[in-house]
mmCIF file of C-alpha atoms in Angstrom:
data_model
loop_
_atom_site.group_PDB
_atom_site.id
_atom_site.type_symbol
_atom_site.label_atom_id
_atom_site.label_comp_id
_atom_site.label_asym_id
_atom_site.label_seq_id
_atom_site.Cartn_x
_atom_site.Cartn_y
_atom_site.Cartn_z
ATOM 1 C CA UNK R 1 53.651 127.225 70.741
ATOM 2 C CA UNK R 2 53.927 128.250 67.100
ATOM 3 C CA UNK R 3 54.902 124.948 65.524
ATOM 4 C CA UNK R 4 57.141 126.391 62.803
ATOM 5 C CA UNK R 5 58.719 129.203 64.831
ATOM 6 C CA UNK R 6 62.318 128.798 65.904
ATOM 7 C CA UNK R 7 62.570 129.151 69.664
ATOM 8 C CA UNK R 8 65.469 129.731 72.012
ATOM 9 C CA UNK R 9 66.355 128.152 75.335
ATOM 10 C CA UNK R 10 65.201 131.139 77.374
ATOM 11 C CA UNK R 11 61.850 131.130 75.563
ATOM 12 C CA UNK R 12 61.227 127.721 77.153
ATOM 13 C CA UNK R 13 62.240 128.903 80.617
ATOM 14 C CA UNK R 14 60.235 132.120 80.549
ATOM 15 C CA UNK R 15 57.076 130.532 79.210
ATOM 16 C CA UNK R 16 57.145 132.108 75.762
ATOM 17 C CA UNK R 17 57.377 128.631 74.259
ATOM 18 C CA UNK R 18 54.990 125.957 75.444
ATOM 19 C CA UNK R 19 53.587 122.638 74.318
ATOM 20 C CA UNK R 20 51.532 122.395 71.092
ATOM 21 C CA UNK R 21 47.751 122.590 71.482
ATOM 22 C CA UNK R 22 46.556 120.487 68.558
ATOM 23 C CA UNK R 23 45.754 116.853 69.374
ATOM 24 C CA UNK R 24 48.379 115.236 67.139
ATOM 25 C CA UNK R 25 51.111 117.683 68.060
ATOM 26 C CA UNK R 26 50.352 117.341 71.766
ATOM 27 C CA UNK R 27 50.545 113.550 71.582
ATOM 28 C CA UNK R 28 53.852 113.582 69.697
ATOM 29 C CA UNK R 29 55.240 116.169 72.107
ATOM 30 C CA UNK R 30 54.250 114.097 75.134
ATOM 31 C CA UNK R 31 55.787 110.946 73.654
ATOM 32 C CA UNK R 32 59.046 112.842 73.246
ATOM 33 C CA UNK R 33 58.850 114.199 76.799
ATOM 34 C CA UNK R 34 58.172 110.755 78.235
ATOM 35 C CA UNK R 35 61.036 109.195 76.273
ATOM 36 C CA UNK R 36 63.641 111.698 77.444
ATOM 37 C CA UNK R 37 62.368 111.903 81.039
ATOM 38 C CA UNK R 38 62.333 108.123 81.391
ATOM 39 C CA UNK R 39 65.843 107.903 79.970
ATOM 40 C CA UNK R 40 67.135 110.540 82.374
ATOM 41 C CA UNK R 41 65.281 109.369 85.479
ATOM 42 C CA UNK R 42 65.972 105.649 85.073
ATOM 43 C CA UNK R 43 69.666 106.477 84.719
ATOM 44 C CA UNK R 44 69.543 108.840 87.700
ATOM 45 C CA UNK R 45 67.766 106.368 89.971
ATOM 46 C CA UNK R 46 70.057 103.538 88.897
ATOM 47 C CA UNK R 47 73.096 105.579 89.873
ATOM 48 C CA UNK R 48 71.451 106.742 93.091
ATOM 49 C CA UNK R 49 70.230 103.398 94.410
ATOM 50 C CA UNK R 50 72.792 100.857 93.233
ATOM 51 C CA UNK R 51 76.120 100.005 94.794
ATOM 52 C CA UNK R 52 77.397 98.199 91.713
ATOM 53 C CA UNK R 53 78.159 100.662 88.895
ATOM 54 C CA UNK R 54 79.941 98.152 86.689
ATOM 55 C CA UNK R 55 79.108 97.984 82.949
ATOM 56 C CA UNK R 56 77.788 94.442 83.428
ATOM 57 C CA UNK R 57 75.323 95.481 86.106
ATOM 58 C CA UNK R 58 74.220 98.412 83.974
ATOM 59 C CA UNK R 59 73.710 96.085 80.997
ATOM 60 C CA UNK R 60 71.553 93.827 83.156
ATOM 61 C CA UNK R 61 69.395 96.842 84.008
ATOM 62 C CA UNK R 62 68.781 97.990 80.431
ATOM 63 C CA UNK R 63 65.402 96.253 80.341
ATOM 64 C CA UNK R 64 64.117 98.961 82.685
ATOM 65 C CA UNK R 65 64.245 101.611 79.943
ATOM 66 C CA UNK R 66 61.643 100.139 77.543
ATOM 67 C CA UNK R 67 59.486 98.835 80.407
ATOM 68 C CA UNK R 68 59.383 102.190 82.166
ATOM 69 C CA UNK R 69 58.853 104.038 78.896
ATOM 70 C CA UNK R 70 55.746 101.981 78.095
ATOM 71 C CA UNK R 71 54.393 102.342 81.630
ATOM 72 C CA UNK R 72 55.084 106.089 81.724
ATOM 73 C CA UNK R 73 53.487 106.638 78.322
ATOM 74 C CA UNK R 74 50.326 104.788 79.358
ATOM 75 C CA UNK R 75 50.149 106.789 82.600
ATOM 76 C CA UNK R 76 50.775 110.040 80.737
ATOM 77 C CA UNK R 77 48.181 109.542 78.007
ATOM 78 C CA UNK R 78 45.432 107.720 79.872
ATOM 79 C CA UNK R 79 45.775 108.795 83.508
ATOM 80 C CA UNK R 80 47.648 112.075 83.803
ATOM 81 C CA UNK R 81 46.045 113.828 80.825
ATOM 82 C CA UNK R 82 42.431 113.373 82.009
ATOM 83 C CA UNK R 83 43.293 114.296 85.620
ATOM 84 C CA UNK R 84 45.893 117.056 85.553
ATOM 85 C CA UNK R 85 45.270 118.215 81.975
ATOM 86 C CA UNK R 86 42.162 120.265 82.926
ATOM 87 C CA UNK R 87 43.989 121.629 85.983
ATOM 88 C CA UNK R 88 46.871 122.877 83.868
ATOM 89 C CA UNK R 89 44.710 124.200 81.013
ATOM 90 C CA UNK R 90 41.951 125.823 83.068
ATOM 91 C CA UNK R 91 43.751 126.962 86.201
ATOM 92 C CA UNK R 92 47.531 127.162 85.862
ATOM 93 C CA UNK R 93 47.676 128.390 82.260
ATOM 94 C CA UNK R 94 44.947 130.999 82.768
ATOM 95 C CA UNK R 95 45.958 132.402 86.146
ATOM 96 C CA UNK R 96 49.739 132.407 85.836
ATOM 97 C CA UNK R 97 52.133 133.861 83.301
ATOM 98 C CA UNK R 98 55.750 133.662 82.209
ATOM 99 C CA UNK R 99 58.322 131.790 84.248
ATOM 100 C CA UNK R 100 55.911 131.271 87.146
ATOM 101 C CA UNK R 101 53.529 129.425 84.842
ATOM 102 C CA UNK R 102 56.356 127.291 83.459
ATOM 103 C CA UNK R 103 57.451 126.380 86.976
ATOM 104 C CA UNK R 104 53.878 125.545 88.029
ATOM 105 C CA UNK R 105 53.196 123.368 84.984
ATOM 106 C CA UNK R 106 56.446 121.467 85.514
ATOM 107 C CA UNK R 107 55.755 121.072 89.229
ATOM 108 C CA UNK R 108 52.259 119.660 88.682
ATOM 109 C CA UNK R 109 53.513 117.209 86.079
ATOM 110 C CA UNK R 110 56.490 116.085 88.155
ATOM 111 C CA UNK R 111 54.528 115.588 91.374
ATOM 112 C CA UNK R 112 51.840 113.538 89.638
ATOM 113 C CA UNK R 113 53.991 111.499 87.273
ATOM 114 C CA UNK R 114 56.853 111.098 89.744
ATOM 115 C CA UNK R 115 54.607 109.770 92.487
ATOM 116 C CA UNK R 116 53.085 107.108 90.252
ATOM 117 C CA UNK R 117 56.224 106.169 88.342
ATOM 118 C CA UNK R 118 58.131 105.799 91.605
ATOM 119 C CA UNK R 119 55.847 102.900 92.523
ATOM 120 C CA UNK R 120 56.378 101.311 89.127
ATOM 121 C CA UNK R 121 60.121 101.839 89.434
ATOM 122 C CA UNK R 122 60.231 100.052 92.777
ATOM 123 C CA UNK R 123 58.165 97.185 91.369
ATOM 124 C CA UNK R 124 60.297 96.793 88.249
ATOM 125 C CA UNK R 125 63.592 96.838 90.101
ATOM 126 C CA UNK R 126 62.695 94.973 93.291
ATOM 127 C CA UNK R 127 59.324 93.299 92.815
ATOM 128 C CA UNK R 128 56.150 93.849 94.803
ATOM 129 C CA UNK R 129 57.938 93.103 98.049
ATOM 130 C CA UNK R 130 59.977 96.283 97.613
ATOM 131 C CA UNK R 131 56.915 98.517 97.846
ATOM 132 C CA UNK R 132 57.225 99.511 101.471
ATOM 133 C CA UNK R 133 56.989 102.876 103.142
ATOM 134 C CA UNK R 134 60.734 102.874 103.858
ATOM 135 C CA UNK R 135 61.622 102.169 100.226
ATOM 136 C CA UNK R 136 59.095 104.701 98.968
ATOM 137 C CA UNK R 137 60.260 107.387 101.402
ATOM 138 C CA UNK R 138 63.883 106.788 100.419
ATOM 139 C CA UNK R 139 62.935 107.541 96.825
ATOM 140 C CA UNK R 140 61.650 111.022 97.664
ATOM 141 C CA UNK R 141 62.170 113.931 97.755
ATOM 142 C CA UNK R 142 65.402 113.334 95.833
ATOM 143 C CA UNK R 143 63.528 111.931 92.828
ATOM 144 C CA UNK R 144 61.007 114.791 92.810
ATOM 145 C CA UNK R 145 63.741 117.409 92.984
ATOM 146 C CA UNK R 146 65.837 115.704 90.309
ATOM 147 C CA UNK R 147 62.813 115.218 88.026
ATOM 148 C CA UNK R 148 61.856 118.872 88.380
ATOM 149 C CA UNK R 149 65.364 120.122 87.621
ATOM 150 C CA UNK R 150 65.851 117.769 84.671
ATOM 151 C CA UNK R 151 62.396 118.562 83.285
ATOM 152 C CA UNK R 152 62.510 122.329 83.696
ATOM 153 C CA UNK R 153 66.111 123.065 82.718
ATOM 154 C CA UNK R 154 67.041 120.255 80.303
ATOM 155 C CA UNK R 155 64.356 117.935 78.955
ATOM 156 C CA UNK R 156 61.566 120.491 78.581
ATOM 157 C CA UNK R 157 63.635 123.022 76.621
ATOM 158 C CA UNK R 158 65.299 120.259 74.579
ATOM 159 C CA UNK R 159 61.979 118.724 73.518
ATOM 160 C CA UNK R 160 60.415 122.115 72.778
ATOM 161 C CA UNK R 161 63.329 123.129 70.558
ATOM 162 C CA UNK R 162 63.464 119.734 68.811
ATOM 163 C CA UNK R 163 59.732 119.765 68.226
ATOM 164 C CA UNK R 164 59.669 123.337 66.956
ATOM 165 C CA UNK R 165 62.790 123.040 64.843
ATOM 166 C CA UNK R 166 62.447 119.567 63.338
ATOM 167 C CA UNK R 167 59.316 117.598 64.241
ATOM 168 C CA UNK R 168 56.668 120.267 63.600
ATOM 169 C CA UNK R 169 58.080 121.247 60.164
ATOM 170 C CA UNK R 170 58.256 117.551 59.197
ATOM 171 C CA UNK R 171 54.659 117.022 60.275
ATOM 172 C CA UNK R 172 53.557 120.116 58.376
ATOM 173 C CA UNK R 173 55.375 118.942 55.246
ATOM 174 C CA UNK R 174 53.717 115.529 55.555
ATOM 175 C CA UNK R 175 50.290 117.148 55.890
ATOM 176 C CA UNK R 176 50.930 119.341 52.841
ATOM 177 C CA UNK R 177 52.125 116.383 50.764
ATOM 178 C CA UNK R 178 49.150 114.276 51.848
ATOM 179 C CA UNK R 179 46.776 117.121 50.999
ATOM 180 C CA UNK R 180 48.352 117.560 47.551
ATOM 181 C CA UNK R 181 47.999 113.824 46.911
ATOM 182 C CA UNK R 182 44.332 113.887 47.908
ATOM 183 C CA UNK R 183 43.645 116.872 45.665
ATOM 184 C CA UNK R 184 45.533 115.247 42.779
ATOM 185 C CA UNK R 185 43.640 111.990 43.245
ATOM 186 C CA UNK R 186 40.329 113.850 43.326
ATOM 187 C CA UNK R 187 41.198 115.719 40.127
ATOM 188 C CA UNK R 188 42.219 112.505 38.376
ATOM 189 C CA UNK R 189 38.995 110.864 39.454
ATOM 190 C CA UNK R 190 37.013 113.855 38.212
ATOM 191 C CA UNK R 191 38.816 113.867 34.862
ATOM 192 C CA UNK R 192 38.343 110.121 34.525
ATOM 193 C CA UNK R 193 34.650 110.412 35.297
ATOM 194 C CA UNK R 194 34.246 113.219 32.768
ATOM 195 C CA UNK R 195 36.098 111.180 30.121
ATOM 196 C CA UNK R 196 33.825 108.206 30.850
ATOM 197 C CA UNK R 197 30.721 110.365 30.504
ATOM 198 C CA UNK R 198 31.998 111.921 27.259
ATOM 199 C CA UNK R 199 32.796 108.454 25.913
ATOM 200 C CA UNK R 200 29.338 107.189 26.741
ATOM 201 C CA UNK R 201 27.744 110.183 25.052
ATOM 202 C CA UNK R 202 29.915 109.648 21.932
ATOM 203 C CA UNK R 203 28.866 106.013 21.682
ATOM 204 C CA UNK R 204 25.195 106.930 22.000
ATOM 205 C CA UNK R 205 25.504 109.312 19.063
#
């Protein structure tokens, strides 16, 4: 994805706009994806699996958002990236194109992340005793389907457009400013060194 190019919604769906490839951009992009997906999926699962939809019960469940975000981010960066990253980069991205590639990338991510985060979700909400086959089976395939739809049609395009339109330009501006400061500091150091040398030579005369 061209980091400074403005993209449209359909560019995200048809595969014209993808994730950034540089290390920093990819990390920032994935943090954004994890944040929005966790927010959506925790809310979805809360509504799906609770009988009490009162504001008080929802307030008592707010702790799940930061906990699941941290867990999902760790899984994304340190588990999913090494395992499914090569699969996506070397197989899916090279053999598929357009919308089919976008669907495949989303599907791989959702199946992997959803399967692991479902276990964490059960543990956070019900403790270790809740991790049973019946509980796990009741979580799927509804969670997989919902995660795919949210990711492909809402979160993915939203993050891509936010990153391209706001985050990437801000990062580029920061890099440019930092580079200018380094160059300015180097020039000042060079001028100061030259002045010191000239002063020493004047004193010796």
